[in-house]
Amino acid sequence: GENVEQHPSTLSVQEGDSAVIKCTYSDSASNYFPWYKQELGKRPQLIIDIRSNVGEKKDQRIAVTLNKTAKHFSLHITETQPEDSAVYFCAASWDTDKLIFGTGTRLQVFP
Amino acid sequence: DAGVIQSPRHEVTEMGQEVTLRCKPISGHDYLFWYRQTMMRGLELLIYFNNNVPIDDSGMPEDRFSAKMPNASFSTLKIQPSEPRDSAVYFCASSFWTGGLYNEQFFGPGTRLTVL
């Protein structure tokens, strides 16, 4: 069935370093891949998304890459800052109206 | 727009009691989603509606859970009777489709439910 796997579950980096979070999906019909950031005690909020007709998308320090052949997509955060510390969720949509979320990655950025 | 509104923000109840969670989606959005978030199971989709009609309730854990959307601006998620394992944060989210393209889901602030 529909499934999204996310790795790693926790990630610690030094301020200024890069962070990479990876997700794989099960169904090749997936066509929409958003990333959400959830700060402690807050709601998930969209930070970037990519559609299946695009291989890469950037927004300042954040970028997402998509490899449809391998069925995986990744979030890249460069020049990390303490305020990047949060839980990040990837998700995928299978030509339907709903999203299937990954299990989340807790990112800690140490000053 | 005020965004997605949920009430109550916190609910503490005793096992066996009925719990009703409420959600007001963003005006103009035609999709509404109910999620449950726990440490063990992450973010789970319970049910979602399109134009007030339930489309997929396969994530509803048991018959104790029910959801309604009587109009475009209001939805409820009810648990009766509640159990301690229902303790979680429940999020409501809304979105809309344009030209066949999926759009961002906007989440509400969540309701933290504790069942004693």
Short mmCIF file of N, CA, C and O in Angstrom, two decimals, chain B residues 12-115:
data_model
loop_
_atom_site.label_atom_id
_atom_site.label_comp_id
_atom_site.label_asym_id
_atom_site.label_seq_id
_atom_site.Cartn_x
_atom_site.Cartn_y
_atom_site.Cartn_z
N VAL B 12 -9.17 17.84 28.81
CA VAL B 12 -8.85 16.76 29.73
C VAL B 12 -10.17 16.14 30.15
O VAL B 12 -11.07 16.83 30.61
N THR B 13 -10.28 14.83 29.99
CA THR B 13 -11.52 14.16 30.32
C THR B 13 -11.23 12.81 30.95
O THR B 13 -10.08 12.35 30.95
N GLU B 14 -12.25 12.20 31.45
CA GLU B 14 -12.07 10.89 32.06
C GLU B 14 -12.52 9.80 31.11
O GLU B 14 -13.43 10.00 30.28
N MET B 15 -11.92 8.67 31.25
CA MET B 15 -12.26 7.52 30.42
C MET B 15 -13.76 7.28 30.44
O MET B 15 -14.40 7.34 31.49
N GLY B 16 -14.30 7.03 29.24
CA GLY B 16 -15.72 6.76 29.13
C GLY B 16 -16.56 7.96 28.75
O GLY B 16 -17.71 7.81 28.32
N GLN B 17 -15.97 9.15 28.88
CA GLN B 17 -16.72 10.36 28.53
C GLN B 17 -16.70 10.60 27.03
O GLN B 17 -15.80 10.16 26.32
N GLU B 18 -17.68 11.35 26.57
CA GLU B 18 -17.73 11.75 25.16
C GLU B 18 -16.89 13.01 24.96
O GLU B 18 -16.94 13.93 25.78
N VAL B 19 -16.14 13.05 23.87
CA VAL B 19 -15.31 14.19 23.54
C VAL B 19 -15.68 14.68 22.14
O VAL B 19 -15.81 13.87 21.22
N THR B 20 -15.85 15.98 22.00
CA THR B 20 -16.13 16.56 20.68
C THR B 20 -15.11 17.64 20.37
O THR B 20 -14.97 18.61 21.12
N LEU B 21 -14.41 17.45 19.26
CA LEU B 21 -13.43 18.42 18.79
C LEU B 21 -14.03 19.17 17.60
O LEU B 21 -14.71 18.57 16.77
N ARG B 22 -13.71 20.46 17.50
CA ARG B 22 -14.33 21.29 16.48
C ARG B 22 -13.30 21.95 15.58
O ARG B 22 -12.19 22.26 16.03
N CYS B 23 -13.72 22.19 14.35
CA CYS B 23 -12.80 22.78 13.38
C CYS B 23 -13.56 23.70 12.43
O CYS B 23 -14.63 23.34 11.93
N LYS B 24 -12.96 24.86 12.16
CA LYS B 24 -13.46 25.77 11.14
C LYS B 24 -12.37 25.93 10.09
O LYS B 24 -11.30 26.48 10.39
N PRO B 25 -12.61 25.46 8.87
CA PRO B 25 -11.56 25.55 7.84
C PRO B 25 -11.43 26.98 7.32
O PRO B 25 -12.27 27.85 7.62
N ILE B 26 -10.42 27.21 6.53
CA ILE B 26 -10.23 28.50 5.88
C ILE B 26 -11.34 28.69 4.85
O ILE B 26 -11.66 27.76 4.08
N SER B 27 -11.92 29.86 4.84
CA SER B 27 -13.01 30.14 3.92
C SER B 27 -12.58 29.92 2.47
O SER B 27 -11.51 30.39 2.05
N GLY B 28 -13.40 29.20 1.72
CA GLY B 28 -13.09 28.93 0.32
C GLY B 28 -12.38 27.61 0.09
O GLY B 28 -12.27 27.14 -1.05
N HIS B 29 -11.88 27.01 1.14
CA HIS B 29 -11.24 25.70 1.00
C HIS B 29 -12.31 24.62 0.90
O HIS B 29 -13.29 24.65 1.64
N ASP B 30 -12.08 23.66 -0.02
CA ASP B 30 -13.09 22.63 -0.20
C ASP B 30 -12.67 21.25 0.32
O ASP B 30 -13.42 20.29 0.18
N TYR B 31 -11.47 21.18 0.91
CA TYR B 31 -11.03 19.94 1.53
C TYR B 31 -10.77 20.18 3.01
O TYR B 31 -10.17 21.19 3.41
N LEU B 32 -11.18 19.19 3.83
CA LEU B 32 -10.91 19.26 5.26
C LEU B 32 -10.40 17.90 5.72
O LEU B 32 -10.97 16.86 5.36
N PHE B 33 -9.34 17.93 6.50
CA PHE B 33 -8.66 16.72 6.95
C PHE B 33 -8.58 16.71 8.48
O PHE B 33 -8.33 17.74 9.10
N TRP B 34 -8.76 15.54 9.06
CA TRP B 34 -8.52 15.34 10.49
C TRP B 34 -7.34 14.40 10.67
O TRP B 34 -7.31 13.31 10.10
N TYR B 35 -6.34 14.83 11.47
CA TYR B 35 -5.16 14.04 11.77
C TYR B 35 -5.05 13.82 13.27
O TYR B 35 -5.52 14.62 14.07
N ARG B 36 -4.34 12.74 13.62
CA ARG B 36 -3.99 12.49 15.01
C ARG B 36 -2.46 12.36 15.08
O ARG B 36 -1.86 11.66 14.24
N GLN B 37 -1.85 13.00 16.06
CA GLN B 37 -0.40 12.93 16.19
C GLN B 37 -0.02 12.40 17.57
O GLN B 37 -0.43 12.94 18.60
N THR B 38 0.78 11.34 17.58
CA THR B 38 1.34 10.78 18.80
C THR B 38 2.82 10.50 18.57
O THR B 38 3.28 10.43 17.43
N MET B 39 3.55 10.35 19.65
CA MET B 39 4.97 10.05 19.52
C MET B 39 5.16 8.70 18.85
O MET B 39 6.06 8.52 18.01
N MET B 40 4.31 7.75 19.20
CA MET B 40 4.51 6.39 18.70
C MET B 40 4.11 6.24 17.23
O MET B 40 4.77 5.54 16.47
N ARG B 41 3.05 6.89 16.81
CA ARG B 41 2.50 6.64 15.48
C ARG B 41 2.65 7.81 14.52
O ARG B 41 2.24 7.72 13.36
N GLY B 42 3.22 8.91 15.02
CA GLY B 42 3.43 10.05 14.13
C GLY B 42 2.14 10.74 13.76
O GLY B 42 1.20 10.79 14.54
N LEU B 43 2.09 11.25 12.54
CA LEU B 43 0.94 12.01 12.05
C LEU B 43 0.08 11.08 11.19
O LEU B 43 0.46 10.69 10.10
N GLU B 44 -1.10 10.76 11.69
CA GLU B 44 -2.00 9.82 11.01
C GLU B 44 -3.22 10.55 10.47
O GLU B 44 -3.86 11.30 11.21
N LEU B 45 -3.57 10.28 9.23
CA LEU B 45 -4.81 10.81 8.67
C LEU B 45 -5.97 9.95 9.13
O LEU B 45 -5.97 8.75 8.93
N LEU B 46 -6.96 10.59 9.75
CA LEU B 46 -8.12 9.85 10.24
C LEU B 46 -9.23 9.80 9.19
O LEU B 46 -9.77 8.74 8.89
N ILE B 47 -9.59 10.98 8.67
CA ILE B 47 -10.69 11.09 7.71
C ILE B 47 -10.53 12.40 6.96
O ILE B 47 -9.91 13.34 7.48
N TYR B 48 -11.06 12.46 5.72
CA TYR B 48 -11.10 13.75 5.06
C TYR B 48 -12.37 13.92 4.26
O TYR B 48 -13.01 12.93 3.85
N PHE B 49 -12.74 15.17 4.06
CA PHE B 49 -13.96 15.57 3.38
C PHE B 49 -13.63 16.42 2.15
O PHE B 49 -12.66 17.17 2.16
N ASN B 50 -14.47 16.29 1.14
CA ASN B 50 -14.43 17.18 0.00
C ASN B 50 -15.83 17.74 -0.20
O ASN B 50 -16.79 16.97 -0.34
N ASN B 51 -15.94 19.06 -0.20
CA ASN B 51 -17.26 19.69 -0.31
C ASN B 51 -18.27 19.09 0.68
O ASN B 51 -19.40 18.75 0.31
N ASN B 52 -17.80 18.92 1.89
CA ASN B 52 -18.61 18.46 3.03
C ASN B 52 -18.93 16.97 3.00
O ASN B 52 -19.61 16.47 3.90
N VAL B 53 -18.47 16.26 2.01
CA VAL B 53 -18.76 14.83 1.89
C VAL B 53 -17.54 14.02 2.33
O VAL B 53 -16.43 14.28 1.86
N PRO B 54 -17.73 13.03 3.22
CA PRO B 54 -16.58 12.20 3.62
C PRO B 54 -16.09 11.36 2.45
O PRO B 54 -16.88 10.67 1.80
N ILE B 55 -14.79 11.43 2.17
CA ILE B 55 -14.22 10.73 1.03
C ILE B 55 -13.51 9.44 1.46
O ILE B 55 -13.61 8.42 0.80
N ASP B 56 -12.77 9.54 2.54
CA ASP B 56 -11.98 8.39 2.98
C ASP B 56 -11.91 8.41 4.50
O ASP B 56 -11.32 9.33 5.07
N ASP B 57 -12.52 7.41 5.14
CA ASP B 57 -12.46 7.32 6.60
C ASP B 57 -11.69 6.08 7.03
O ASP B 57 -11.87 5.59 8.16
N SER B 58 -10.85 5.57 6.17
CA SER B 58 -10.13 4.33 6.47
C SER B 58 -9.15 4.48 7.62
O SER B 58 -8.72 3.50 8.21
N GLY B 59 -8.80 5.70 7.96
CA GLY B 59 -7.89 5.93 9.08
C GLY B 59 -8.56 6.03 10.43
O GLY B 59 -7.88 6.07 11.47
N MET B 60 -9.86 6.06 10.46
CA MET B 60 -10.58 6.13 11.73
C MET B 60 -10.34 4.83 12.48
O MET B 60 -10.68 3.75 11.97
N PRO B 61 -9.79 4.92 13.68
CA PRO B 61 -9.32 3.71 14.35
C PRO B 61 -10.42 2.74 14.77
O PRO B 61 -10.24 1.54 14.70
N GLU B 62 -11.54 3.26 15.21
CA GLU B 62 -12.59 2.37 15.71
C GLU B 62 -13.94 3.04 15.55
O GLU B 62 -14.03 4.23 15.22
N ASP B 63 -14.98 2.26 15.81
CA ASP B 63 -16.34 2.81 15.74
C ASP B 63 -16.58 3.88 16.80
O ASP B 63 -17.57 4.62 16.72
N ARG B 64 -15.70 3.97 17.76
CA ARG B 64 -15.86 5.00 18.79
C ARG B 64 -15.60 6.39 18.20
O ARG B 64 -15.98 7.39 18.80
N PHE B 65 -14.97 6.44 17.05
CA PHE B 65 -14.65 7.71 16.40
C PHE B 65 -15.66 7.99 15.29
O PHE B 65 -15.98 7.11 14.49
N SER B 66 -16.14 9.23 15.23
CA SER B 66 -17.03 9.64 14.15
C SER B 66 -16.74 11.09 13.81
O SER B 66 -16.29 11.86 14.66
N ALA B 67 -16.97 11.46 12.56
CA ALA B 67 -16.74 12.83 12.12
C ALA B 67 -17.87 13.27 11.22
O ALA B 67 -18.43 12.47 10.47
N LYS B 68 -18.17 14.57 11.30
CA LYS B 68 -19.23 15.14 10.48
C LYS B 68 -18.77 16.49 9.94
O LYS B 68 -17.92 17.16 10.53
N MET B 69 -19.37 16.87 8.83
CA MET B 69 -19.14 18.20 8.29
C MET B 69 -20.48 18.70 7.76
O MET B 69 -20.80 18.53 6.58
N PRO B 70 -21.29 19.29 8.61
CA PRO B 70 -22.64 19.70 8.23
C PRO B 70 -22.68 20.85 7.23
O PRO B 70 -23.67 21.00 6.51
N ASN B 71 -21.61 21.66 7.19
CA ASN B 71 -21.55 22.74 6.20
C ASN B 71 -20.09 23.07 5.90
O ASN B 71 -19.18 22.50 6.53
N ALA B 72 -19.86 23.98 4.99
CA ALA B 72 -18.51 24.26 4.50
C ALA B 72 -17.61 24.92 5.54
O ALA B 72 -16.41 25.02 5.34
N SER B 73 -18.19 25.38 6.63
CA SER B 73 -17.39 26.14 7.58
C SER B 73 -17.27 25.46 8.95
O SER B 73 -16.82 26.08 9.92
N PHE B 74 -17.66 24.18 9.04
CA PHE B 74 -17.64 23.56 10.36
C PHE B 74 -17.55 22.04 10.26
O PHE B 74 -18.24 21.41 9.45
N SER B 75 -16.71 21.48 11.11
CA SER B 75 -16.59 20.03 11.18
C SER B 75 -16.35 19.62 12.63
O SER B 75 -15.78 20.39 13.42
N THR B 76 -16.81 18.43 12.98
CA THR B 76 -16.57 17.89 14.32
C THR B 76 -15.98 16.50 14.23
O THR B 76 -16.26 15.73 13.30
N LEU B 77 -15.17 16.19 15.22
CA LEU B 77 -14.64 14.84 15.41
C LEU B 77 -15.06 14.42 16.82
O LEU B 77 -14.74 15.10 17.79
N LYS B 78 -15.79 13.32 16.89
CA LYS B 78 -16.33 12.89 18.16
C LYS B 78 -15.75 11.53 18.56
O LYS B 78 -15.60 10.63 17.72
N ILE B 79 -15.44 11.40 19.84
CA ILE B 79 -14.97 10.12 20.38
C ILE B 79 -15.92 9.74 21.53
O ILE B 79 -16.10 10.50 22.47
N GLN B 80 -16.54 8.58 21.38
CA GLN B 80 -17.51 8.15 22.38
C GLN B 80 -17.56 6.62 22.42
O GLN B 80 -17.96 6.01 21.44
N PRO B 81 -17.18 6.00 23.54
CA PRO B 81 -16.58 6.58 24.73
C PRO B 81 -15.07 6.75 24.56
O PRO B 81 -14.43 6.00 23.81
N SER B 82 -14.50 7.70 25.24
CA SER B 82 -13.07 7.95 25.13
C SER B 82 -12.28 6.96 26.00
O SER B 82 -12.81 6.44 27.01
N GLU B 83 -11.03 6.70 25.58
CA GLU B 83 -10.15 5.80 26.30
C GLU B 83 -8.78 6.48 26.46
O GLU B 83 -8.43 7.34 25.64
N PRO B 84 -8.00 6.07 27.45
CA PRO B 84 -6.67 6.69 27.64
C PRO B 84 -5.79 6.64 26.39
O PRO B 84 -5.03 7.58 26.13
N ARG B 85 -5.90 5.60 25.59
CA ARG B 85 -5.05 5.49 24.38
C ARG B 85 -5.45 6.49 23.30
O ARG B 85 -4.77 6.60 22.28
N ASP B 86 -6.56 7.19 23.50
CA ASP B 86 -6.96 8.24 22.55
C ASP B 86 -6.21 9.55 22.81
O ASP B 86 -6.32 10.50 22.03
N SER B 87 -5.47 9.59 23.88
CA SER B 87 -4.71 10.81 24.22
C SER B 87 -3.71 11.11 23.10
O SER B 87 -2.91 10.25 22.73
N ALA B 88 -3.79 12.32 22.57
CA ALA B 88 -2.98 12.71 21.42
C ALA B 88 -3.26 14.18 21.12
O ALA B 88 -4.10 14.81 21.76
N VAL B 89 -2.56 14.70 20.11
CA VAL B 89 -2.90 16.01 19.56
C VAL B 89 -3.66 15.75 18.26
O VAL B 89 -3.19 15.02 17.39
N TYR B 90 -4.82 16.36 18.16
CA TYR B 90 -5.66 16.20 16.98
C TYR B 90 -5.61 17.50 16.17
O TYR B 90 -5.91 18.57 16.67
N PHE B 91 -5.20 17.35 14.92
CA PHE B 91 -5.10 18.51 14.02
C PHE B 91 -6.19 18.44 12.95
O PHE B 91 -6.51 17.37 12.43
N CYS B 92 -6.70 19.59 12.63
CA CYS B 92 -7.56 19.76 11.48
C CYS B 92 -6.77 20.55 10.45
O CYS B 92 -5.98 21.45 10.80
N ALA B 93 -6.95 20.24 9.17
CA ALA B 93 -6.27 20.96 8.11
C ALA B 93 -7.24 21.17 6.96
O ALA B 93 -8.19 20.40 6.78
N SER B 94 -7.02 22.22 6.18
CA SER B 94 -7.86 22.45 5.01
C SER B 94 -7.01 22.83 3.80
O SER B 94 -5.87 23.29 3.95
N SER B 95 -7.55 22.58 2.63
CA SER B 95 -6.85 22.93 1.38
C SER B 95 -7.88 23.09 0.27
O SER B 95 -9.08 22.90 0.47
N PHE B 96 -7.38 23.44 -0.92
CA PHE B 96 -8.26 23.55 -2.07
C PHE B 96 -7.51 23.09 -3.31
O PHE B 96 -6.29 23.09 -3.35
N TRP B 97 -8.26 22.69 -4.32
CA TRP B 97 -7.69 22.29 -5.60
C TRP B 97 -7.89 23.40 -6.61
O TRP B 97 -8.94 24.04 -6.64
N THR B 98 -6.87 23.61 -7.44
CA THR B 98 -7.02 24.54 -8.55
C THR B 98 -6.47 23.89 -9.81
O THR B 98 -5.32 23.45 -9.82
N GLY B 99 -7.26 23.82 -10.83
CA GLY B 99 -6.81 23.29 -12.10
C GLY B 99 -6.25 21.89 -12.01
O GLY B 99 -5.33 21.52 -12.74
N GLY B 100 -6.79 21.08 -11.07
CA GLY B 100 -6.33 19.71 -10.95
C GLY B 100 -5.02 19.55 -10.21
O GLY B 100 -4.48 18.44 -10.13
N LEU B 101 -4.48 20.64 -9.67
CA LEU B 101 -3.21 20.56 -8.96
C LEU B 101 -3.45 20.57 -7.46
O LEU B 101 -4.26 21.34 -6.95
N TYR B 102 -2.69 19.73 -6.77
CA TYR B 102 -2.76 19.66 -5.33
C TYR B 102 -2.17 20.94 -4.72
O TYR B 102 -1.20 21.47 -5.22
N ASN B 103 -2.77 21.39 -3.65
CA ASN B 103 -2.28 22.59 -2.98
C ASN B 103 -1.97 22.34 -1.51
O ASN B 103 -2.37 21.32 -0.95
N GLU B 104 -1.31 23.30 -0.93
CA GLU B 104 -0.86 23.20 0.45
C GLU B 104 -2.01 22.92 1.41
O GLU B 104 -3.09 23.49 1.29
N GLN B 105 -1.75 22.04 2.38
CA GLN B 105 -2.69 21.87 3.48
C GLN B 105 -2.29 22.81 4.60
O GLN B 105 -1.14 22.82 5.04
N PHE B 106 -3.24 23.60 5.07
CA PHE B 106 -3.02 24.52 6.18
C PHE B 106 -3.56 23.86 7.45
O PHE B 106 -4.74 23.50 7.51
N PHE B 107 -2.69 23.76 8.44
CA PHE B 107 -3.07 23.10 9.67
C PHE B 107 -3.59 24.11 10.71
O PHE B 107 -3.12 25.25 10.78
N GLY B 108 -4.54 23.63 11.51
CA GLY B 108 -4.97 24.40 12.67
C GLY B 108 -3.99 24.22 13.81
O GLY B 108 -3.02 23.45 13.69
N PRO B 109 -4.21 24.90 14.93
CA PRO B 109 -3.28 24.85 16.07
C PRO B 109 -3.31 23.53 16.82
O PRO B 109 -2.43 23.25 17.63
N GLY B 110 -4.34 22.72 16.57
CA GLY B 110 -4.44 21.43 17.23
C GLY B 110 -5.21 21.48 18.54
O GLY B 110 -5.34 22.53 19.18
N THR B 111 -5.74 20.31 18.91
CA THR B 111 -6.37 20.12 20.21
C THR B 111 -5.60 19.03 20.94
O THR B 111 -5.49 17.90 20.43
N ARG B 112 -5.06 19.38 22.09
CA ARG B 112 -4.34 18.37 22.89
C ARG B 112 -5.35 17.69 23.80
O ARG B 112 -5.90 18.31 24.70
N LEU B 113 -5.60 16.41 23.54
CA LEU B 113 -6.57 15.64 24.30
C LEU B 113 -5.87 14.71 25.28
O LEU B 113 -4.96 13.96 24.89
N THR B 114 -6.29 14.78 26.52
CA THR B 114 -5.79 13.87 27.55
C THR B 114 -6.98 13.14 28.15
O THR B 114 -7.91 13.77 28.65
N VAL B 115 -6.94 11.82 28.07
CA VAL B 115 -8.00 10.99 28.65
C VAL B 115 -7.43 10.26 29.85
O VAL B 115 -6.48 9.47 29.71
#
